[in-house]
Tab-separated table of C-alpha atoms and ligand atoms in Angstrom:
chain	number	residue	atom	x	y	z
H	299	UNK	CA	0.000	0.000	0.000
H	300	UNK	CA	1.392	3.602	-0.947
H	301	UNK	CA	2.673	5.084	2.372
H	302	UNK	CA	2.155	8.223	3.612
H	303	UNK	CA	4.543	10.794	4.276
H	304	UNK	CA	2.950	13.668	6.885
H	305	UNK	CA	4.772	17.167	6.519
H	306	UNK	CA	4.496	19.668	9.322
H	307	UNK	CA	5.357	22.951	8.492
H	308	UNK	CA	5.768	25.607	11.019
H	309	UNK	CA	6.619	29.318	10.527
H	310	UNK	CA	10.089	30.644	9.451
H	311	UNK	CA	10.987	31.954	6.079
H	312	UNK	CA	12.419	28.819	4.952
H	313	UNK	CA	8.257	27.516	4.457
H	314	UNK	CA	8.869	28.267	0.941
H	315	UNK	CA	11.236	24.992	0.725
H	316	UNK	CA	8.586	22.953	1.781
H	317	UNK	CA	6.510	22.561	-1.178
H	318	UNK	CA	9.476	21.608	-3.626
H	319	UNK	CA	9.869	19.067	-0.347
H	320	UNK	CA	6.257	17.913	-1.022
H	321	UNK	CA	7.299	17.266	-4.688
H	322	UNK	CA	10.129	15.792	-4.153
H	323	UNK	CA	8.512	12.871	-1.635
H	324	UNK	CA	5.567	12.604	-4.324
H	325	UNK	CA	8.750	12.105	-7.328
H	326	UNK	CA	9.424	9.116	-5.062
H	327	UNK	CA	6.234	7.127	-4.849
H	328	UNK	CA	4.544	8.763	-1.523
H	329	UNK	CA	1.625	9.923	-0.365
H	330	UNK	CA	1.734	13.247	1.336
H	331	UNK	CA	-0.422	15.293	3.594
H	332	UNK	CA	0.360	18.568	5.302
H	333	UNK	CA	0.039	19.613	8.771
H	334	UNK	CA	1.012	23.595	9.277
H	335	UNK	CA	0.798	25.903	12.584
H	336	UNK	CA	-0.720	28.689	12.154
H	337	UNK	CA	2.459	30.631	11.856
H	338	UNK	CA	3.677	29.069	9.426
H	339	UNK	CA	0.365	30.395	6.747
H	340	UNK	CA	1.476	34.077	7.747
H	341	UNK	CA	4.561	32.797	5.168
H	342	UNK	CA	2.706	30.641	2.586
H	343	UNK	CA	-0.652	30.012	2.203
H	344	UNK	CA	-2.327	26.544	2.552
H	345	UNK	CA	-3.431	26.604	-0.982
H	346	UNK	CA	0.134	25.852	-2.188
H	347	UNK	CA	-0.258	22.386	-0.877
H	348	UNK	CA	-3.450	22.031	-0.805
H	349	UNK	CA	-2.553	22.162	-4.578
H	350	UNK	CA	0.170	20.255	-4.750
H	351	UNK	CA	-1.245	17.228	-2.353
H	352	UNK	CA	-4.945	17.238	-3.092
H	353	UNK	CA	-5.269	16.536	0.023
H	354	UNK	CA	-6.873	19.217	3.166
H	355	UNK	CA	-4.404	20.675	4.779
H	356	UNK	CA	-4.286	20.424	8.686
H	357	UNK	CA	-4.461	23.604	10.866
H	358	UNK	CA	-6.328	24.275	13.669
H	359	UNK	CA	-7.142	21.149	16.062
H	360	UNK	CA	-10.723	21.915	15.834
H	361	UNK	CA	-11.223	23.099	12.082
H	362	UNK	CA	-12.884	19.525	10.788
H	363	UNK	CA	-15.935	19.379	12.333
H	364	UNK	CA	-16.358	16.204	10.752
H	365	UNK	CA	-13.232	14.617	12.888
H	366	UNK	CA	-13.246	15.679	16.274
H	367	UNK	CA	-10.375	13.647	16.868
H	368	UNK	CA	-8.247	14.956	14.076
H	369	UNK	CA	-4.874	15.138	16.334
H	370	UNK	CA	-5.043	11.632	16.236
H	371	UNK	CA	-6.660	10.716	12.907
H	372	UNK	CA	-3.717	12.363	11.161
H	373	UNK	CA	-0.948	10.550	13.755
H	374	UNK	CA	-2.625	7.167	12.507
H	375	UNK	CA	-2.424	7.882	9.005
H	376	UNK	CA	1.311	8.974	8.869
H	377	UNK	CA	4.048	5.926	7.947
H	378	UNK	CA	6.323	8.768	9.051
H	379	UNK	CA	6.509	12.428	10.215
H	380	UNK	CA	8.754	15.324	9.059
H	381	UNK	CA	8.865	18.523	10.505
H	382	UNK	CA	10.718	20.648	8.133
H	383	UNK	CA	11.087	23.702	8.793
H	384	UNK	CA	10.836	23.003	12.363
H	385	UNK	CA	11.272	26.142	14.480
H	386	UNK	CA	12.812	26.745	18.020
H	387	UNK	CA	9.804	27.019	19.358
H	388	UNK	CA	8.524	23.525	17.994
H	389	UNK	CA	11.219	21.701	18.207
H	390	UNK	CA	11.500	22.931	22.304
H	391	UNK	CA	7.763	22.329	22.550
H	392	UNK	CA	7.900	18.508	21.260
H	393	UNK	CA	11.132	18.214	23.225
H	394	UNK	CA	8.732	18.912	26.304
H	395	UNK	CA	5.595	17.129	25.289
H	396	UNK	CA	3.470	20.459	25.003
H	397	UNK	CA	0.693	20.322	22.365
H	398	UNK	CA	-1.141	22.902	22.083
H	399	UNK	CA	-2.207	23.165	18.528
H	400	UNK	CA	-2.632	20.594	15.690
H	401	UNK	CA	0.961	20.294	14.612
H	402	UNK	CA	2.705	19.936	18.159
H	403	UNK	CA	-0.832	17.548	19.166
H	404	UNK	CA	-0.088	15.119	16.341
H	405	UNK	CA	3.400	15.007	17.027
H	406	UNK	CA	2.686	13.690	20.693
H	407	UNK	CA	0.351	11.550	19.639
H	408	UNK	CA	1.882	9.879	16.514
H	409	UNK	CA	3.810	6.705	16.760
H	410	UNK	CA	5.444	6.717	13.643
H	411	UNK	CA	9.403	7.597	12.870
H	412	UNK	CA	9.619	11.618	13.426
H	413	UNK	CA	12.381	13.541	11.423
H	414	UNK	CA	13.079	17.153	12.107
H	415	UNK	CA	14.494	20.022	9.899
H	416	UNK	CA	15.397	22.569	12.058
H	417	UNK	CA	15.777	26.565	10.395
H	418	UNK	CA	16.108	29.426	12.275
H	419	UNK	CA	18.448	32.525	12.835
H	420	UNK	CA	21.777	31.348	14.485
H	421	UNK	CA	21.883	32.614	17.201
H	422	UNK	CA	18.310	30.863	18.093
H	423	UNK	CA	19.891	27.766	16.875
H	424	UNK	CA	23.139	27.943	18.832
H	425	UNK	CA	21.627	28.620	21.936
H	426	UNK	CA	21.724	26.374	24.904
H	427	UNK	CA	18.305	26.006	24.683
H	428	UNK	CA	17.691	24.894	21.225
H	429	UNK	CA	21.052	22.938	21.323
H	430	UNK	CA	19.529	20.874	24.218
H	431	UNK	CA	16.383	20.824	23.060
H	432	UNK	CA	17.191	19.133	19.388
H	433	UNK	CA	19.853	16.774	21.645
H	434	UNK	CA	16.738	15.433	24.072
H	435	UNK	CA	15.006	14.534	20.374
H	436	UNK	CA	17.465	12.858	19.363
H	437	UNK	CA	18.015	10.934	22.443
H	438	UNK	CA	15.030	9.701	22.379
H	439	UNK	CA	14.856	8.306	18.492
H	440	UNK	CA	14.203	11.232	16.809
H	441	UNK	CA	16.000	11.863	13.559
H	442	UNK	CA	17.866	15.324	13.322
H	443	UNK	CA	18.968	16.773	10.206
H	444	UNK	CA	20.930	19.690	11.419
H	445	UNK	CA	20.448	23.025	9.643
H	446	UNK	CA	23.421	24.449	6.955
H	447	UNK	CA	25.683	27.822	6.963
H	448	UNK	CA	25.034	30.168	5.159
H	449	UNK	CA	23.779	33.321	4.560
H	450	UNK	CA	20.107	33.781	6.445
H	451	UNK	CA	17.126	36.087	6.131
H	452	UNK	CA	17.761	37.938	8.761
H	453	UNK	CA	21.070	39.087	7.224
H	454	UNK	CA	23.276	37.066	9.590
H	455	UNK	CA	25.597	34.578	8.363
H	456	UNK	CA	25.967	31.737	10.325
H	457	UNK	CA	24.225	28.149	10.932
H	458	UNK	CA	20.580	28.042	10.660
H	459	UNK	CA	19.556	27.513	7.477
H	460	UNK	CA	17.156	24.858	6.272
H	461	UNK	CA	19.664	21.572	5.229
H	462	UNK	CA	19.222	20.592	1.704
H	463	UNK	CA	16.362	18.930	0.351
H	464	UNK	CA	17.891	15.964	-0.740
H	465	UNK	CA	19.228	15.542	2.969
H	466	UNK	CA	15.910	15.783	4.628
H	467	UNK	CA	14.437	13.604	2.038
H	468	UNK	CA	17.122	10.669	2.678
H	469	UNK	CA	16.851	10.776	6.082
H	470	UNK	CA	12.874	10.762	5.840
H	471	UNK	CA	12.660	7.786	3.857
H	472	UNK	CA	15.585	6.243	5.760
H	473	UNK	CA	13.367	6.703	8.945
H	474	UNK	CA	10.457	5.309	6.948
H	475	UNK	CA	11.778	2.340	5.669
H	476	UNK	CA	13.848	1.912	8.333
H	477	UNK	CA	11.794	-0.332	10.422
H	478	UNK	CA	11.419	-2.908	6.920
H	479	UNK	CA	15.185	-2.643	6.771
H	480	UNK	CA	17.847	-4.236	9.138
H	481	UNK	CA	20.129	-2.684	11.514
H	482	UNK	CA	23.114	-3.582	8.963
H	483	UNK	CA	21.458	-1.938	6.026
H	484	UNK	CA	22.319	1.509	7.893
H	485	UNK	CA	25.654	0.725	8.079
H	486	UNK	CA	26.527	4.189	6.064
H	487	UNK	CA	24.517	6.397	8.121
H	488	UNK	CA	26.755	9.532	8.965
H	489	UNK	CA	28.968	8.556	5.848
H	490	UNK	CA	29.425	11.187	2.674
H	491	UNK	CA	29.597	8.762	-0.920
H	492	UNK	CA	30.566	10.687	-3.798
H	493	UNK	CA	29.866	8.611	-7.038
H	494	UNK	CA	31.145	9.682	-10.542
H	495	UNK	CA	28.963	8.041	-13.314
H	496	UNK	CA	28.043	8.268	-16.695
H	497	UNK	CA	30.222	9.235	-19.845
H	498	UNK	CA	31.415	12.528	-20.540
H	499	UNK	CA	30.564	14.850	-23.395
H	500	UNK	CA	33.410	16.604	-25.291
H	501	UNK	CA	32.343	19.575	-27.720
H	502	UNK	CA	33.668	19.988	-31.178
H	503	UNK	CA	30.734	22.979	-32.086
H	504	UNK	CA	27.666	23.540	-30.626
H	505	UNK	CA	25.913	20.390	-32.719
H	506	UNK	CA	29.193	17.859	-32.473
H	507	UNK	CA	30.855	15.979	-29.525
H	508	UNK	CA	32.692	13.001	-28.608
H	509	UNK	CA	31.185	10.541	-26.070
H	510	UNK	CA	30.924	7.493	-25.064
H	511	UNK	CA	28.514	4.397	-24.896
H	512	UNK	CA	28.404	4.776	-20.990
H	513	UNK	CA	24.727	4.117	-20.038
H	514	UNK	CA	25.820	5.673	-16.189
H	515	UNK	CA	23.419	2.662	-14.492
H	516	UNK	CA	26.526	1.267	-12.619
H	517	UNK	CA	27.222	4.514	-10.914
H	518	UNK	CA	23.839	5.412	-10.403
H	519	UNK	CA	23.115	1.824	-8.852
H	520	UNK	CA	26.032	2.686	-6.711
H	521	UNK	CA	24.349	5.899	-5.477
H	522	UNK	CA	21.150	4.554	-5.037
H	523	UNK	CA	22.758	1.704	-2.832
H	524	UNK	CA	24.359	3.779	-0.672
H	525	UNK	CA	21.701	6.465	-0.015
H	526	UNK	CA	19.838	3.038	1.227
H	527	UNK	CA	22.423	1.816	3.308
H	528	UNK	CA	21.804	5.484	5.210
H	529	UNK	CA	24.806	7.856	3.317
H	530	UNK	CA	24.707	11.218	2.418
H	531	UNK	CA	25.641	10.810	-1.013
H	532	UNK	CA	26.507	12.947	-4.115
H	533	UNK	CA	26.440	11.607	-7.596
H	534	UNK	CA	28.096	13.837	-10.348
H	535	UNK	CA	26.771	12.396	-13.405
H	536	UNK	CA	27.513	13.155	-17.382
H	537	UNK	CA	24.343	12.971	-19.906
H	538	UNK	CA	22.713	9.874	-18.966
H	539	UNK	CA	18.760	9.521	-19.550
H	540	UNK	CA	18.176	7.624	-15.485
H	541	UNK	CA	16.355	9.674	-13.432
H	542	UNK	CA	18.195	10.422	-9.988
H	543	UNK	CA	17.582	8.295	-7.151
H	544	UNK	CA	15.361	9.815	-4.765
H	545	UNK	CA	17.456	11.488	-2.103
H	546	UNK	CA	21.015	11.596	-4.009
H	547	UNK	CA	21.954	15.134	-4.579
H	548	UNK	CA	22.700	15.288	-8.195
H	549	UNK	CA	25.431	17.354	-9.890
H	550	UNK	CA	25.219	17.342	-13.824
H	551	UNK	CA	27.740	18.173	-15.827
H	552	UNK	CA	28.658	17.734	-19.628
H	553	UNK	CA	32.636	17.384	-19.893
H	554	UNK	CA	35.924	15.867	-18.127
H	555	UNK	CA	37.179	19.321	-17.041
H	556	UNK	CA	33.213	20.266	-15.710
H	557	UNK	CA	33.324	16.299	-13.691
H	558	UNK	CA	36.792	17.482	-12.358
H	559	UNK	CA	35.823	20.881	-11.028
H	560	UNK	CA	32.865	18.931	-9.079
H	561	UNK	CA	34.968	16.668	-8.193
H	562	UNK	CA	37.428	19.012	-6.539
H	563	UNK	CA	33.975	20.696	-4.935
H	564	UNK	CA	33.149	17.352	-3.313
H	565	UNK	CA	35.785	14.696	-3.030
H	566	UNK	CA	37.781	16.244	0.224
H	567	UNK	CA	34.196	16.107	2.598
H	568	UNK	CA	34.136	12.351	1.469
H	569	UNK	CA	34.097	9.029	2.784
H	570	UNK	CA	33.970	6.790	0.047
H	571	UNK	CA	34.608	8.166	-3.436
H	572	UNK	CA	33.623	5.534	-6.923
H	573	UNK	CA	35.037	6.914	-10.054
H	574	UNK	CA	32.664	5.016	-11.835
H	575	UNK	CA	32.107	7.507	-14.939
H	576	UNK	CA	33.513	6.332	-18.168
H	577	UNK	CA	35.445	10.233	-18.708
H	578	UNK	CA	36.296	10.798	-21.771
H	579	UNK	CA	40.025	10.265	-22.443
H	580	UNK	CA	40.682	12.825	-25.196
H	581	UNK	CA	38.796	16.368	-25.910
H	582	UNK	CA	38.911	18.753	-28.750
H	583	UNK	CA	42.179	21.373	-28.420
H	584	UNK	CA	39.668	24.097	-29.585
H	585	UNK	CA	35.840	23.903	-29.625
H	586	UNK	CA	34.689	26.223	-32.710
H	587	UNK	CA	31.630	28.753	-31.159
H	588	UNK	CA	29.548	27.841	-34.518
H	589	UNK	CA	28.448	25.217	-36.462
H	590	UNK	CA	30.789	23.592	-38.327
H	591	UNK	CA	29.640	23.288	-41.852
H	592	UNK	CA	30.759	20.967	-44.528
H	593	UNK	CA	30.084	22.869	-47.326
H	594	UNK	CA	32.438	25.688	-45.849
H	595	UNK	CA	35.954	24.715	-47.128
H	596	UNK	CA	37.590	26.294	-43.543
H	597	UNK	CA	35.041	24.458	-41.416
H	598	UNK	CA	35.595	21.378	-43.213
H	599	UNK	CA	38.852	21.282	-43.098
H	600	UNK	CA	38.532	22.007	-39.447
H	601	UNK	CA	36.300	18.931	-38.739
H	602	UNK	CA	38.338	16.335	-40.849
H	603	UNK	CA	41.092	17.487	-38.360
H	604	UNK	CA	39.770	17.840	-34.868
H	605	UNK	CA	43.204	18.075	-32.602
H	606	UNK	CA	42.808	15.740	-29.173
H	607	UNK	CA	44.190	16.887	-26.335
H	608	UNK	CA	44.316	14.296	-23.501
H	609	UNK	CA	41.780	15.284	-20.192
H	610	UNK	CA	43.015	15.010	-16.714
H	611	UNK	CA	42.700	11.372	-15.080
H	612	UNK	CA	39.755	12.467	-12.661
H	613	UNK	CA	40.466	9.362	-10.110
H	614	UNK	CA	44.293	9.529	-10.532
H	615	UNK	CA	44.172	13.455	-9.252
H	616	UNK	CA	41.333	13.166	-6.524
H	617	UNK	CA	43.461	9.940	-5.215
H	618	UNK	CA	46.965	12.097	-5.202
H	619	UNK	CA	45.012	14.425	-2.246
H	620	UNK	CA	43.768	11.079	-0.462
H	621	UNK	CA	43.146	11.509	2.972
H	622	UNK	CA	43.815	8.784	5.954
H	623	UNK	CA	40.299	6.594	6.206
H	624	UNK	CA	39.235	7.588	3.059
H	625	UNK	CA	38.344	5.138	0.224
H	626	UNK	CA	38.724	5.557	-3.448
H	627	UNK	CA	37.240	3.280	-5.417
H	628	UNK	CA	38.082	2.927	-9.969
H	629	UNK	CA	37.069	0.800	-12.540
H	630	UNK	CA	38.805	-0.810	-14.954
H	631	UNK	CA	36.760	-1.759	-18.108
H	632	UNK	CA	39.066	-4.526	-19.929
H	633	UNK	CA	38.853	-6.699	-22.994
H	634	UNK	CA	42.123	-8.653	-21.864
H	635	UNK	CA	44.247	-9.488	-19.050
H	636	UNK	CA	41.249	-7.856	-17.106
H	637	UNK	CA	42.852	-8.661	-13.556
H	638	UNK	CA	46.688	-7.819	-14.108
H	639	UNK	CA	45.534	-4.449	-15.821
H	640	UNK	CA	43.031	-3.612	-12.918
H	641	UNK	CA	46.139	-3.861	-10.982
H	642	UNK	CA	48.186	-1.821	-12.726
H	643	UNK	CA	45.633	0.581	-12.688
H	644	UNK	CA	44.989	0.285	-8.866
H	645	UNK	CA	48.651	1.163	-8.740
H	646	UNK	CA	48.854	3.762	-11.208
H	647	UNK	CA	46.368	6.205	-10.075
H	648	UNK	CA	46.189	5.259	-6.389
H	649	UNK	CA	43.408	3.622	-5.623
H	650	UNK	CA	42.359	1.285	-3.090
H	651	UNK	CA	39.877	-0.810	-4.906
H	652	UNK	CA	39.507	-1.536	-8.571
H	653	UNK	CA	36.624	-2.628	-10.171
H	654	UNK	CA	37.321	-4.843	-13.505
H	655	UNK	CA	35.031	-5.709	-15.803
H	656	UNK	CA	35.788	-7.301	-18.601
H	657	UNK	CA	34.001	-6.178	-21.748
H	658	UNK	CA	32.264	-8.190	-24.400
H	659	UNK	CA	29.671	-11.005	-24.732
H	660	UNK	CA	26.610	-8.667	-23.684
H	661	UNK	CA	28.671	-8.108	-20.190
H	662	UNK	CA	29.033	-4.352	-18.816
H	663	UNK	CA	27.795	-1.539	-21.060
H	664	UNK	CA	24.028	-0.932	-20.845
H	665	UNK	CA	23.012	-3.723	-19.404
H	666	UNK	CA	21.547	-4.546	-16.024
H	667	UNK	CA	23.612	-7.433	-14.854
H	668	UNK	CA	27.772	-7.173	-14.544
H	669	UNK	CA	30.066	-9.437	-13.809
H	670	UNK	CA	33.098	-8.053	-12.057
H	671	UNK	CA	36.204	-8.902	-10.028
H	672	UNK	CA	37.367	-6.845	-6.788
H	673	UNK	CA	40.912	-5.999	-6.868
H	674	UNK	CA	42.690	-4.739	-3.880
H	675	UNK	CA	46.833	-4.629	-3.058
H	676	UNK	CA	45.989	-7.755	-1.549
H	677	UNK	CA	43.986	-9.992	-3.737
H	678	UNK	CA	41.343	-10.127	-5.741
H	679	UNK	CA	37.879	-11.741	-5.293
H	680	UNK	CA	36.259	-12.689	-8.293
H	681	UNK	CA	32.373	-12.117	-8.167
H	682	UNK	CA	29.743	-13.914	-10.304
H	683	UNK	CA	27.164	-12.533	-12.520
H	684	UNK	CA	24.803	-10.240	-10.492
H	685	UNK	CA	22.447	-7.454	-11.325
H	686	UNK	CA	24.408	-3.949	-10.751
H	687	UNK	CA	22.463	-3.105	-7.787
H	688	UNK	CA	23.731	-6.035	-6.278
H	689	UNK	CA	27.207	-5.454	-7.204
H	690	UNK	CA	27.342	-2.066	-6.033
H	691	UNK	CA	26.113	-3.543	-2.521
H	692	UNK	CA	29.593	-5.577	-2.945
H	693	UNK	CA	31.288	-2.795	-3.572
H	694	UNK	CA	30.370	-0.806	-1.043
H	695	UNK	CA	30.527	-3.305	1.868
H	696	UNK	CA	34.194	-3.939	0.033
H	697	UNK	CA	34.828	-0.281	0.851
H	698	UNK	CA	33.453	-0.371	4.018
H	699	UNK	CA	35.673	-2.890	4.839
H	700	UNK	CA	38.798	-1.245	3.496
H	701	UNK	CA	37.848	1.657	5.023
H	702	UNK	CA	37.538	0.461	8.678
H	703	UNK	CA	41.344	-1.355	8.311
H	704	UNK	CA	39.651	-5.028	7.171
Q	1020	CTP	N1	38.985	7.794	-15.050
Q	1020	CTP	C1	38.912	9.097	-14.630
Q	1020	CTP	N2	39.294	10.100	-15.465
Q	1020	CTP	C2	39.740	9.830	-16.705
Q	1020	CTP	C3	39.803	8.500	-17.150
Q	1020	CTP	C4	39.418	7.505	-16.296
Q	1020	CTP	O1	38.494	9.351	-13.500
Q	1020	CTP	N3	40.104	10.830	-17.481
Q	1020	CTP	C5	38.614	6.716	-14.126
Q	1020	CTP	C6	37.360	5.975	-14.504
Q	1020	CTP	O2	36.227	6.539	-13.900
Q	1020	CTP	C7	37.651	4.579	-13.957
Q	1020	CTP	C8	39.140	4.433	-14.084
Q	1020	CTP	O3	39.639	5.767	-14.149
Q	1020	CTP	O4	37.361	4.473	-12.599
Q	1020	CTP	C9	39.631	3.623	-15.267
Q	1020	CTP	O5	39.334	4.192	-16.457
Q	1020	CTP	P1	39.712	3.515	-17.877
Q	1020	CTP	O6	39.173	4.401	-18.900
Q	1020	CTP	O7	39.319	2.087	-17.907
Q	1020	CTP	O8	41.247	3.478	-17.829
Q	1020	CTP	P2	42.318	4.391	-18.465
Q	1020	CTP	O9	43.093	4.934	-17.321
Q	1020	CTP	O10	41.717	5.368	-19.407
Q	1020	CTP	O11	43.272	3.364	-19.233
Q	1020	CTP	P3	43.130	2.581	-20.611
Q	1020	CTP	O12	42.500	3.486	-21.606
Q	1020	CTP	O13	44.539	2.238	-20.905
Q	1020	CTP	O14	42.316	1.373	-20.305
């Protein structure tokens, strides 16, 4: 049965995130209703989700006179509850069991996993009060996901802004599917996975590039495996037509040098890094800011002779800055000799764990299933046909593993 995902919104200026939050647990399957103080409609009005959810939206406890027990009603329905925004005063209210309107009501009363957002100036945020507060939820099962820095309405800079989406929605539907899930499948939680994936474009005009067959669906089974097993993970994918798995924060990006640069952004806050992205090895010396055309003798001339120059090794330089604890992780797509030239790559560019695949006979490129061998300085484990979702699993309990000292 679809599950249902109850939103409480309470009032700060960060409401307006809300409703892209609504859309983004409806992109992934839910049901969602939305509970909102009466605070929070001073910012945006109820209509906006009304809209969006088709569903009433909660307010006062005594509004439906058709449910006198609405508090409750609502707490029953919800498979899980987020409170994002959540304010100081909500979040100290449900730390001390007061309910005295819908939204705090329903939260005493529900039973379900509760998740809270909390957004707010910083100096609200930072103070004793809050800080306790948000640690007493948390003590008692509560899932936090603890506002950004950044620059803030109120014109301070500081922490209190609203985390990203993508955040909130992991740890939402980590909290929800949680209790189907075992303790072990968590074992990420508190982890940052950056996954590469996808091929890379390279521009010769505005009409021409070079790619690459790269379908991105091992890298994005990667992500989608490790945003399950409870990480906070970042996929920075070239053109690929997969949709992003729900909770992954996505960076897109066209060429080699773009991947790099988000790379560079990304790879020093992380964990685990896969270099999964089939980059292209060569790009165009010049990229002409018009359409080459064939009947133009220059532009002709131009295209029958496209210079390559070779693009950075994206794994080989994020691996050079490697810090103690954390994992890199290649691939190594072979036709022959796949193990001994996954270890000269695993050597070469600094890795800890290579990947191989070897290509041919329907295996690797586009396909579902992959059949792949582990290689590590010391051995190599060689894995049967799986699907890729599987495989990534192996992967990143192999990472785990290396990671921890196994
Ligand atoms: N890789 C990368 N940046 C590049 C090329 C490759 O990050 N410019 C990464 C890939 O994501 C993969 C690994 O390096 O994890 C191996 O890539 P592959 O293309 O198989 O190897 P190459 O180093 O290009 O060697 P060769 O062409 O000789 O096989």
């Amino acid at each position: 049965m679809e599950k249902t995902i109850l939103v409480g919104v309470t009032g700060c200026i960060a409401v307006y995130k809300s409703a892209e939050l609504v859309r983004l647990f409806q992109k992934a399957g839910y049901r969602v209703k939305v509970v909102m103080t009466e605070h929070a409609t001073h910012f945006v009005d109820p209509l906006t989700f009304r809209s969006l959810t088709h569903e009433p939206v909660a307010i006062g406890l005594f509004d439906d006179p058709s449910d006198p027990i609405h508090h409750i009603s609502l707490a029953e329905e919800a498979d899980v509850f987020v409170i994002a925004p959540c304010t100081a005063n909500v979040a100290a209210k449900i730390a001390h069991g007061i309910a005295d309107d819908l939204l705090t009501t329903t939260a005493l009363a529900c039973t379900a996993p509760l998740v809270v957002a909390p957004a707010m100036n910083v100096h609200m945020y930072e103070a004793a009060a809050t800080q306790e507060n948000l640690a007493t939820l948390e003590k008692r099962g509560v899932r936090i996901v603890e506002a950004g820095s950044g620059y803030l309405a109120c014109g301070d800079v500081g922490r209190g802004r609203l985390a990203d989406l993508n955040d909130i929605v992991s740890a939402t539907i980590a909290a929800l599917e949680g209790d189907a899930a075992s303790d072990g499948d968590q074992d990420l939680a508190g982890k940052h996975v950056v996954v590469t994936a996808g091929p890379t474009y390279e521009p010769i005009d505005p009409v021409r590039f070079i790619g690459n067959r790269s379908s991105g669906k091992m890298g994005y089974a990667i992500a989608q495996a490790a945003v399950e097993r409870g990480a906070r993970v970042t996929l920075i994918s070239g053109p690929v037509s997969l949709d992003a798995p729900t909770g992954v924060q996505v960076v897109r990006v066209q060429t080699a040098l773009e991947m790099l640069a988000a790379c560079e952004d990304a790879f020093s806050q992380s964990d685990i890094a896969v270099f999964s992205a089939a980059v292209a090895d060569m790009r165009p010396e010049t990229v002409s800011d018009h359409k080459l055309k064939k009947s133009d003798t220059e532009d002709s001339a131009a295209l029958q002779q496209v210079r390559l120059v070779a693009n950075p090794d994206i794994l080989a330089t994020m691996a050079q800055g490697k810090r103690a604890g954390q994992v890199v992780v290649g691939f190594a797509a072979e036709t022959n000799d796949v193990v001994e030239n996954a270890r000269k790559k695993l050597e070469a560019k600094r890795a800890d764990l290579i990947v191989a695949n070897r290509i041919g006979e329907g295996v690797a490129f586009g396909t579902d299933d992959n059949q792949a061998s582990l290689v590590t300085p010391d051995g190599c484990e060689d894995l049967p046909l799986m699907s890729k979702h599987d495989l990534a699993d192996r992967i990143l309990t192999r990472a785990v593993e290396i990671g921890s000292g196994c």
